Coordinates of C-alpha atoms and ligand atoms in Angstrom, one line a residue:
X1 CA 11.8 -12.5 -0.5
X2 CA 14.7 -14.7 -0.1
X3 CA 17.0 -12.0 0.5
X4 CA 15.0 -10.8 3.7
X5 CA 15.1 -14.4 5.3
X6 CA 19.0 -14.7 5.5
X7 CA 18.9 -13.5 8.9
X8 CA 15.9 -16.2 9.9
X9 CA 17.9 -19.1 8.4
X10 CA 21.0 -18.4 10.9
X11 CA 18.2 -18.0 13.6
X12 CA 16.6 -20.9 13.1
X13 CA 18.6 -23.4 11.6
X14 CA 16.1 -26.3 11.7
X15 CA 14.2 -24.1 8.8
X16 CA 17.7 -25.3 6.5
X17 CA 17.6 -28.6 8.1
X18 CA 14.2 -29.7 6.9
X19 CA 14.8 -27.7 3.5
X20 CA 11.4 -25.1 4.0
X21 CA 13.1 -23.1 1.6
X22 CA 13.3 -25.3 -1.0
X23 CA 9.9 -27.2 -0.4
X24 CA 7.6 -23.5 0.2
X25 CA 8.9 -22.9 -3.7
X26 CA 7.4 -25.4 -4.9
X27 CA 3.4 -25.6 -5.0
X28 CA 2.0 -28.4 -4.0
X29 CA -0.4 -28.6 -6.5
X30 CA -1.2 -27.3 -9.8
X31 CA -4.1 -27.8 -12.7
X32 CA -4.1 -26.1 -16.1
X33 CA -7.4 -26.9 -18.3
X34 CA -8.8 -26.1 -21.4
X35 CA -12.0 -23.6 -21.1
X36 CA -13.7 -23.8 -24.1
X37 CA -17.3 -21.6 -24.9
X38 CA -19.4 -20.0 -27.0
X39 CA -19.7 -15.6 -27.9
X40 CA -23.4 -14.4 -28.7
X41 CA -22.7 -15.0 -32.4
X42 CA -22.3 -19.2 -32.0
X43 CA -18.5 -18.8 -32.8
X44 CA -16.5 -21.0 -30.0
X45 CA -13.6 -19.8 -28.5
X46 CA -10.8 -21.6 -26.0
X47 CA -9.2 -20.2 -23.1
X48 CA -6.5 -21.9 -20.4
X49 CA -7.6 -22.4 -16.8
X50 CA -5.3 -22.3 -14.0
X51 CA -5.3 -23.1 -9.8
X52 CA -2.1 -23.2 -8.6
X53 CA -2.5 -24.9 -4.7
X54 CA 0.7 -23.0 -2.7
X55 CA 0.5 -24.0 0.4
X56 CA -2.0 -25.3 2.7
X57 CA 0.2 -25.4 6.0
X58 CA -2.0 -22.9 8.1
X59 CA -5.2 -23.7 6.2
X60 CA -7.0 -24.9 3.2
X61 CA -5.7 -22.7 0.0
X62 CA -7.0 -19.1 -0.7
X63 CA -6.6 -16.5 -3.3
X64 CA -8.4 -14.7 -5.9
X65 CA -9.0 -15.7 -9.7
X66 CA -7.7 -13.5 -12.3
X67 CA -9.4 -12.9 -16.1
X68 CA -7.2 -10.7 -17.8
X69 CA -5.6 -11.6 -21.4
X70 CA -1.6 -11.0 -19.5
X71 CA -2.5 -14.2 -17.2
X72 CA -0.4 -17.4 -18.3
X73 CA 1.1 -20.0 -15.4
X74 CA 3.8 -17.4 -14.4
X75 CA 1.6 -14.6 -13.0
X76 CA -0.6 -16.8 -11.2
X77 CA 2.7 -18.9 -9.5
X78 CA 4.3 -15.3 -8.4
X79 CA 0.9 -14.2 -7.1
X80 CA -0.1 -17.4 -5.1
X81 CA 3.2 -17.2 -3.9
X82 CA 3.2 -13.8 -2.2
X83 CA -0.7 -15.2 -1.3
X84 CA 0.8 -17.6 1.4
X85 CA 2.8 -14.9 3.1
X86 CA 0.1 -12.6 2.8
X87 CA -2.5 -15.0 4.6
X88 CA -0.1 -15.6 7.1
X89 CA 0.5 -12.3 8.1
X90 CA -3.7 -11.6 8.2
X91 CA -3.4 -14.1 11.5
X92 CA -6.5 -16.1 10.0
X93 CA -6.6 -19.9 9.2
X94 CA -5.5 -19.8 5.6
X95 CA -3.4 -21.2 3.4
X96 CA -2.2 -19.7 -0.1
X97 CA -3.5 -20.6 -3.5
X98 CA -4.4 -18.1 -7.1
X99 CA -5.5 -19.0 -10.3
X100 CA -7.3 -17.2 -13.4
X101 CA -7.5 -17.3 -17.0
X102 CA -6.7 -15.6 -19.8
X103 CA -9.9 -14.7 -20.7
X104 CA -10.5 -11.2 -21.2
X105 CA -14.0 -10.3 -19.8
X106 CA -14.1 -6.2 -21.3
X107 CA -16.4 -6.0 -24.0
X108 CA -18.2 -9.3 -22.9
X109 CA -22.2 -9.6 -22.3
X110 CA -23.4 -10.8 -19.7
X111 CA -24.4 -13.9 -21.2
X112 CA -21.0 -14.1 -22.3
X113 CA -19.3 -13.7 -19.3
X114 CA -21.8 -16.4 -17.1
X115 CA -21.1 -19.1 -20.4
X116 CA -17.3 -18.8 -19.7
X117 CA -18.0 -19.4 -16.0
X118 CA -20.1 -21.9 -16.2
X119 CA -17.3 -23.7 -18.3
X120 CA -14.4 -23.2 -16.0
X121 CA -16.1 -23.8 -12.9
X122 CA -17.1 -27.2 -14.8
X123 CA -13.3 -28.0 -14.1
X124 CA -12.6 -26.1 -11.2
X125 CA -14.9 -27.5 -9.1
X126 CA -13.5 -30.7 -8.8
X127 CA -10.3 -29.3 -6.9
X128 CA -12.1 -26.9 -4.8
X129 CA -14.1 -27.3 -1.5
X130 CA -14.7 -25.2 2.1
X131 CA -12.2 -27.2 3.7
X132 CA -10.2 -27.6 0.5
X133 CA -9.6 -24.5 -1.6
X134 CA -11.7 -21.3 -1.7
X135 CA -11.3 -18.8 -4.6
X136 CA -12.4 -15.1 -4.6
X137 CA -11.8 -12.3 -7.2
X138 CA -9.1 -10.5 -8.3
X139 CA -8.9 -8.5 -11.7
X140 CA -11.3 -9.0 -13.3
X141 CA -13.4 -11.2 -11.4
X142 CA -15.9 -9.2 -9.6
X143 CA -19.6 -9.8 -7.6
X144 CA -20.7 -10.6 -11.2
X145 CA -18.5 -13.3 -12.2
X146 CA -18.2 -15.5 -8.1
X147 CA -22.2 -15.5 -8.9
X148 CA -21.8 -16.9 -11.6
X149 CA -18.9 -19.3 -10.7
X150 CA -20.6 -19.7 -7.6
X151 CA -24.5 -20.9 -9.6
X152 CA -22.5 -23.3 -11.4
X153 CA -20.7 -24.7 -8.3
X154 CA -23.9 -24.9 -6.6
X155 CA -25.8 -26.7 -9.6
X156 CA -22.1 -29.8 -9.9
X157 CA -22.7 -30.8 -6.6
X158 CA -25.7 -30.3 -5.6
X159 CA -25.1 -28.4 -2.3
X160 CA -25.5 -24.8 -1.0
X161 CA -21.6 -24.9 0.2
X162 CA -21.7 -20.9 0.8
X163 CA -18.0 -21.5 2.2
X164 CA -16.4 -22.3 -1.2
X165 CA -16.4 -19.0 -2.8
X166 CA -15.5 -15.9 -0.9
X167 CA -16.9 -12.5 -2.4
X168 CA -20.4 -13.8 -2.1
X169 CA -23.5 -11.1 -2.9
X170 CA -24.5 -10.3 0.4
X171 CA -28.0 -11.7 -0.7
X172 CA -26.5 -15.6 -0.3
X173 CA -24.0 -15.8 2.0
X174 CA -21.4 -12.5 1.1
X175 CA -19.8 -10.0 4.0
X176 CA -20.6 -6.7 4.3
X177 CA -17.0 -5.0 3.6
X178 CA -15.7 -7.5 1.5
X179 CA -16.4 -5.3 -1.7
X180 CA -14.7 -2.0 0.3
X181 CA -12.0 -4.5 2.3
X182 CA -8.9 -3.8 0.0
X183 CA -8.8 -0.7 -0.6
X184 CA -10.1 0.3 3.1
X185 CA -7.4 -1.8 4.3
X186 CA -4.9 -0.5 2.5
X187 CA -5.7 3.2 3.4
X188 CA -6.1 2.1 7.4
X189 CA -2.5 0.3 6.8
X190 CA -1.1 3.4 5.3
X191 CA -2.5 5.3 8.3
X192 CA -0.9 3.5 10.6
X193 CA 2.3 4.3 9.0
X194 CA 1.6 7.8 9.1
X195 CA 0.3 7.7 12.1
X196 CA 3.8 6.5 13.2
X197 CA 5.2 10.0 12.8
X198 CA 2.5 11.8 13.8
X199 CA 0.7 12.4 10.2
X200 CA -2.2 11.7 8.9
X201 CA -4.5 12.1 5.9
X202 CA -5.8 15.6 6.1
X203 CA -4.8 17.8 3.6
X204 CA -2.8 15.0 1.5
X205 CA -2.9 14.6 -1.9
X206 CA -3.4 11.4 -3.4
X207 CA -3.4 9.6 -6.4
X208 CA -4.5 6.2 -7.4
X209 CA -4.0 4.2 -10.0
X210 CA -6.4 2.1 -11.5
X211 CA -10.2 2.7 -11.4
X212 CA -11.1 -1.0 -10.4
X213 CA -12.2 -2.3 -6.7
X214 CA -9.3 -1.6 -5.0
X215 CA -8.8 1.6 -6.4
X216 CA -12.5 2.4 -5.8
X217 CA -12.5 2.1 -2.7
X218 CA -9.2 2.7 -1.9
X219 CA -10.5 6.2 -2.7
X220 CA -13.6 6.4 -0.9
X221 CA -11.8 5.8 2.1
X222 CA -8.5 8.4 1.5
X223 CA -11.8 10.9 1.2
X224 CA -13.4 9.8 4.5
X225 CA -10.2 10.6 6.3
X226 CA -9.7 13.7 5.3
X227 CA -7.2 13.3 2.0
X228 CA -8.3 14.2 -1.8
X229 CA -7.2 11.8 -4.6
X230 CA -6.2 14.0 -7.6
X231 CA -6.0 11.3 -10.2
X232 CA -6.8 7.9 -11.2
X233 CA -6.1 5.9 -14.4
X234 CA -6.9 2.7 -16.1
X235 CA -5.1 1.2 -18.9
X236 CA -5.9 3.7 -21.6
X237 CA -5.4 6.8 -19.7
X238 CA -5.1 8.7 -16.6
X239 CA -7.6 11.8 -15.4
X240 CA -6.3 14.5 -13.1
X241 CA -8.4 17.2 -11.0
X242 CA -6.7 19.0 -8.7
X243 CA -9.9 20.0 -6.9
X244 CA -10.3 15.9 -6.3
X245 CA -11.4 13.4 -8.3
X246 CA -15.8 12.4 -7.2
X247 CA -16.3 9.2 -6.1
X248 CA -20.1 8.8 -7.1
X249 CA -19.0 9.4 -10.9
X250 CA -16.2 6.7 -10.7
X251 CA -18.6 3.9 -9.6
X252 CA -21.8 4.8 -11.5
X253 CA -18.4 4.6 -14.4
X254 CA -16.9 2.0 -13.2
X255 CA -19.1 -0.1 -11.3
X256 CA -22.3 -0.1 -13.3
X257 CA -21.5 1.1 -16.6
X258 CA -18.6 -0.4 -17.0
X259 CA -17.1 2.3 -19.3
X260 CA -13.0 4.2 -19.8
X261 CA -12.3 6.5 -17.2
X262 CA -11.5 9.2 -19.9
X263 CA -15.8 9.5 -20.0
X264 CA -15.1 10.7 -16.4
X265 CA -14.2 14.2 -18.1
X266 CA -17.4 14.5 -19.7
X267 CA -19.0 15.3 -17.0
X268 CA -16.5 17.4 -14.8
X269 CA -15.4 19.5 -16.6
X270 CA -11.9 20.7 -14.2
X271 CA -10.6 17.2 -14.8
X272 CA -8.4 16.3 -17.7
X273 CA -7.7 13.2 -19.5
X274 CA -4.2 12.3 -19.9
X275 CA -4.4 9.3 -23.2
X276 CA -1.2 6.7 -22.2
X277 CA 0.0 8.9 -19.8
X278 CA 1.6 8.1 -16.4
X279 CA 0.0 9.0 -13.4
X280 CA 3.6 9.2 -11.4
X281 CA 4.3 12.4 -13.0
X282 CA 1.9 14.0 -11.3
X283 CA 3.3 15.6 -7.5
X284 CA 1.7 13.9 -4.6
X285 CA 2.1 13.2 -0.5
X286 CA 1.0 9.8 -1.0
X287 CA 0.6 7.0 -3.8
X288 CA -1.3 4.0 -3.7
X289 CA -0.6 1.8 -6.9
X290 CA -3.4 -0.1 -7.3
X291 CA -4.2 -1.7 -10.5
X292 CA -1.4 -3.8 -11.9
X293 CA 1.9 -5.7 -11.4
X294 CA 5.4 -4.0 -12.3
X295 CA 3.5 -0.6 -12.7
X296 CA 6.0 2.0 -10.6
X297 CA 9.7 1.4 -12.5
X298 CA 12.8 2.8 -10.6
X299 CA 12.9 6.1 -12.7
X300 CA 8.9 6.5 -11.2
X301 CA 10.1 6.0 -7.8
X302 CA 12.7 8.1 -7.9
X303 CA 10.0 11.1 -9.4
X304 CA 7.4 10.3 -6.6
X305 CA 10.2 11.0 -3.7
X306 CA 11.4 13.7 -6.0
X307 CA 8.5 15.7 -6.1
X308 CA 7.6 14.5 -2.4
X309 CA 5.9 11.7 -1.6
X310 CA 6.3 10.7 2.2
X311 CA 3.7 7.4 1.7
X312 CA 3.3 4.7 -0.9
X313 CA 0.8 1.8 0.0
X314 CA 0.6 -1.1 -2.6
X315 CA -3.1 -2.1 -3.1
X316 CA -2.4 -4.0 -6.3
X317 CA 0.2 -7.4 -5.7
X318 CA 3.6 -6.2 -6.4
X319 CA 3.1 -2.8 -8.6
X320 CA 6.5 -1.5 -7.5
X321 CA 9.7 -2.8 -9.5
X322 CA 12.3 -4.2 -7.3
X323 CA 14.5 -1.3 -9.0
X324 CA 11.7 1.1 -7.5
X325 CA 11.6 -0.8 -4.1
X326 CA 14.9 0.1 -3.5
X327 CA 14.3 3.8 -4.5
X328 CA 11.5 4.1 -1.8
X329 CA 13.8 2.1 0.8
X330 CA 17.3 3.8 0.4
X331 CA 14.9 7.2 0.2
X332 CA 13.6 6.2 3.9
X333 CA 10.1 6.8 2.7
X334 CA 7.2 4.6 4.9
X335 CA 6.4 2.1 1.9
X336 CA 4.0 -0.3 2.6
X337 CA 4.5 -3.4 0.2
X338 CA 1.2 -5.2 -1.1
X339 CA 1.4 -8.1 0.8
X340 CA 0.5 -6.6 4.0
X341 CA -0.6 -3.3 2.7
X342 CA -3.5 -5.1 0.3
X343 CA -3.9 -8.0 2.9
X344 CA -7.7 -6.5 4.4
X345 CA -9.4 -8.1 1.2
X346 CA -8.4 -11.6 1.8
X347 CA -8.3 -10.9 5.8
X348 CA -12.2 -10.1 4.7
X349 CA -12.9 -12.9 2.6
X350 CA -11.5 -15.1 6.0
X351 CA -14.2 -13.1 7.9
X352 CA -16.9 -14.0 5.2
X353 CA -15.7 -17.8 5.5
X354 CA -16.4 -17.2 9.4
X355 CA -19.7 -16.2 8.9
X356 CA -20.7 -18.8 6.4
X357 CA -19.2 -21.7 9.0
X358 CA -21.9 -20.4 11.6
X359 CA -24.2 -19.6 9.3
X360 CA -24.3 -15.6 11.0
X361 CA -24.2 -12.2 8.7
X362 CA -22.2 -9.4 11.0
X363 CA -23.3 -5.6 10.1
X364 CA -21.4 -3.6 8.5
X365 CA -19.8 -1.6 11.2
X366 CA -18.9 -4.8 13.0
X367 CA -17.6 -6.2 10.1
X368 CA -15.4 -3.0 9.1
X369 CA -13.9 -2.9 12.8
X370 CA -12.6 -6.0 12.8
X371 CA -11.0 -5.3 9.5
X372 CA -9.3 -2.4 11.2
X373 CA -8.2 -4.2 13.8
X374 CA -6.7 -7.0 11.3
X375 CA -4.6 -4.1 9.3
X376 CA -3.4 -2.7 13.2
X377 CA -2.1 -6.0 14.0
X378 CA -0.2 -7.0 10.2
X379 CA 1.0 -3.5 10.8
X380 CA 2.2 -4.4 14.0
X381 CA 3.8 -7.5 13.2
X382 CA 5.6 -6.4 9.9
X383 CA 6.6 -3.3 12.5
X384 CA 8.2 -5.7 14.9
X385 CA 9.7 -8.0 12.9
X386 CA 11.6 -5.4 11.2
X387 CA 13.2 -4.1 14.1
X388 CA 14.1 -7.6 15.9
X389 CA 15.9 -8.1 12.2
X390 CA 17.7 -5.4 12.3
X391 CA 16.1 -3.5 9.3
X392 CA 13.7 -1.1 11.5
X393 CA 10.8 0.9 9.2
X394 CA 11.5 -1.1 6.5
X395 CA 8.1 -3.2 6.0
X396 CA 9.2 -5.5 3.1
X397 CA 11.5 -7.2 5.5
X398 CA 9.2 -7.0 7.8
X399 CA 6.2 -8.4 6.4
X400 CA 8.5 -11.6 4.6
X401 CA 9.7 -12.4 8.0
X402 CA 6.8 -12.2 9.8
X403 CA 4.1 -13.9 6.7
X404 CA 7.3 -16.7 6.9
X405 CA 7.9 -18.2 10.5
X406 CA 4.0 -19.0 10.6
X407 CA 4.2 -20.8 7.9
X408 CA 7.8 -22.4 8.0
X409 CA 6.7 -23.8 12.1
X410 CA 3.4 -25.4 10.3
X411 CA 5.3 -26.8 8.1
X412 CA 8.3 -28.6 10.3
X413 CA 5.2 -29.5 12.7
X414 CA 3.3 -31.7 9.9
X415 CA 6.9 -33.1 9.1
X416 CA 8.2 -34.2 5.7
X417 CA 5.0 -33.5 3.7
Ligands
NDP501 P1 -10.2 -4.8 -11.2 O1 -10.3 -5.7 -12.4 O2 -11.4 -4.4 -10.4 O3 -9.5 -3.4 -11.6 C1 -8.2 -3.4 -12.2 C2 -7.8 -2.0 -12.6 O4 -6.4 -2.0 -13.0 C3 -8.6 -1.5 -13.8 O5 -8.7 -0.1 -13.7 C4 -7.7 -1.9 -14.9 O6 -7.9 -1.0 -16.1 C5 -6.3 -1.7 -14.4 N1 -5.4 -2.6 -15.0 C6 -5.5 -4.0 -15.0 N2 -4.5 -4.5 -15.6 C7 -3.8 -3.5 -16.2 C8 -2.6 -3.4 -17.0 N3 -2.0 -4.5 -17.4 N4 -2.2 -2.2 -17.3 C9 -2.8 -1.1 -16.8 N5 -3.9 -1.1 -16.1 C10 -4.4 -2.3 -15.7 O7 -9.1 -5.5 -10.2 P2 -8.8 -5.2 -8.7 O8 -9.1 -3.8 -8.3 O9 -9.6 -6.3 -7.9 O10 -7.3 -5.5 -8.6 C11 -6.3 -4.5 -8.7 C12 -5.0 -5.0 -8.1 O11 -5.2 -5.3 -6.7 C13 -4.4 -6.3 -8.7 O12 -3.0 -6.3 -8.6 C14 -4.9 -7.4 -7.7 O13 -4.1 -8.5 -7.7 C15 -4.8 -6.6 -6.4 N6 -5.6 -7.1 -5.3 C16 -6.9 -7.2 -5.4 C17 -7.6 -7.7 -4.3 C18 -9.1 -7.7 -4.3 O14 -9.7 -7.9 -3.3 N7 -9.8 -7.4 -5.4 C19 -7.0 -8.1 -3.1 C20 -5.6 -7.9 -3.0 C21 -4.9 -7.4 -4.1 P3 -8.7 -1.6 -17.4 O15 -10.1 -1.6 -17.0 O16 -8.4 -0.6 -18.4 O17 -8.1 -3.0 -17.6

């Protein structure tokens, strides 16, 4: 990040003057907290909360909790980091905030899962508000657990404050989209890429990683334009079909059964489970890492553009390892990085805060074009601020320049805060 703003600083020097470097490093606020609950079987258990506030220059904080057992203060600092640049670039009034647990929510009941809630939003909420902070999902934090969070909210203060929580059922307050918008976005951003040079989805093969939301519906969307995802993983395995993988399988799977992917080849029988395998091996046009940090390493980059891949878009934050970044830029490959690639969920969740403020519910059509349009214009403005850099087609420097001078003006304009 810092490296791409060298040529910003000696643009604008009053960025040095009033030390924005320095002071967008820091957070501005941040609460760890003791989560402690109780399994099916009475036996109590403790977990650690965090909310790391970023940066509420353009707007009050958002970003997505994260329940997975890997989460500790680091990961949710880098992520809420990239969040402010991020929700900068989605042109919407938000500032950038993440937080999560390291709670691990697989194998869980239901009961289970709505106890541990209930018990971190009994901290949470004291730090969170419409006009303060408003937290959505991430991994593993789904329509399940915001209801939850969201009931227990609802019950502390005694107020039906639908703006609070983005990622809302649609039956009390949710978007329509906002399930889809990452992994739609992500597709519609690598679109425009490839629509750039004339090329487009038909006839592309695809793979995916992760079978989670993003990568979901990350690959109902890939299907709807014409491409066919050949493989998709999650952290046990990898399954491969070259005649595509079926979308209706994954989420009865995935979504409602929350089962491994390797079931996936019990019922299609061309498709072949792969146990700890890695899904960059297999040949493709177009990659869309999309379930974890750090998951494509240099030596994986430099396979993908070995064996052809013209198009990587990140839907998960950060998959690609700087060692890997630099494979896909000095390879001249159109690499969308997450932070405006993956930008349409939280563009959505900025939608769904719309719609709460004036208390309206947009269709899904309407909903889904405005999304578009969002992922046309980060395009756009990662596009062109790449070139006026000096770095033109390379969207990493674009989209940190771009996500940055919004923010860095806010900032000098609210002074030494
Ligand atoms: P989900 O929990 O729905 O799915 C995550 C998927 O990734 C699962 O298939 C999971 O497999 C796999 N996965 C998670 N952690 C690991 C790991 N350490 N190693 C291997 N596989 C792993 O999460 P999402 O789809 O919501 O999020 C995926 C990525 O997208 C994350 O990086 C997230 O930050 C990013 N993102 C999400 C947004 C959203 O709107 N949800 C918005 C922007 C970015 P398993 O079930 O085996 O754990």
């Amino acid at each position: 990040m810092l490296e791409s703003l060298g040529p910003v600083l000696v643009k604008y020097p009053e960025f040095t003057e009033a030390k924005i470097i320095e002071r967008i490093c820091e957070p501005e606020r941040q609460l760890i907290f003791r989560v402690p609950w109780q399994d099916d079987r009475g036996v109590v258990h403790i977990n650690r909360g965090f909310r790391v506030q970023f940066n509420s220059a353009l707007g009050p904080y958002k970003g997505g909790l994260r329940f997975h057992p890997s989460v500790y203060l680091g990961i949710i600092k880098f992520l809420g980091f990239e969040q402010i640049f991020k929700n900068s670039l989605t042109g919407l009034p938000i500032g950038g905030a993440k937080g999560g647990s390291d709670f691990d929510p697989k194998g869980k009941s239901d009961s289970e899962v709505m106890r541990f809630c209930q018990s971190f939003m009994l901290e949470l909420w004291r730090i969170i508000g419409e006009h303060t902070d408003v937290p959505a999902g991430d991994i593993g934090v789904g329509g399940r657990e915001i209801g939850f969070l969201f009931g227990q909210y609802k019950r502390l203060t005694n107020k039906f404050e639908a703006g609070v929580l983005t990622g809302k059922g649609l039956v009390y307050g949710g978007s329509q989209v906002r399930t889809e918008a990452t992994g739609y976005g992500c597709t519609y951003f690598v679109n425009e890429m490839l629509a750039s040079k004339k090329n487009g989805f038909k006839g592309k093969k695809v793979l995916v990683s992760g079978s989670g939301n993003v990568a979901i519906y990350t690959l109902e969307k890939v299907h709807q334009l014409g491409g066919k995802v050949v493989a998709m993983s999650d952290s046990n395995g990898v399954i491969h079909d070259e005649k595509g993988i079926n979308l209706e399988t994954i989420k009865q799977l995935k979504e409602v059964e929350r089962r491994r992917i390797k079931e996936y080849c019990d019922s299609h029988k061309s498709a072949r489970y792969i146990p700890n395998g890695n899904i960059w091996d297999i040949p493709c046009d177009v990659a869309f890492p999309s379930a974890t940090e750090n998951e494509i390493t240099g030596k994986d980059a430099k396979k993908l553009v070995k064996n052809g891949c013209i198009a990587v878009g990140e839907g998960a934050n950060m998959p690609t390892t700087p060692e890997g970044v630099h494979v896909f830029i000095q390879a001249g490959i159109l690499y969308g990085p997450g932070k405006a690639a993956n930008a349409g969920g939280v563009a959505t969740s900025g939608l769904e805060m719309q719609q709460n403020a004036s208390r309206e519910a947009w269709g899904f059509e309407e909903t889904d074009i405005k999304l578009q349009q969002i992922m046309r214009n980060v395009y756009v403005l990662c596009s062109e601020a790449a070139e006026e850099f000096g770095a033109p087609g390379n969207f990493v420097v674009g989209a940190n320049i771009a996500g940055f001078i919004k923010v860095a003006r806010a900032m000098i304009a609210h002074g030494i805060v």
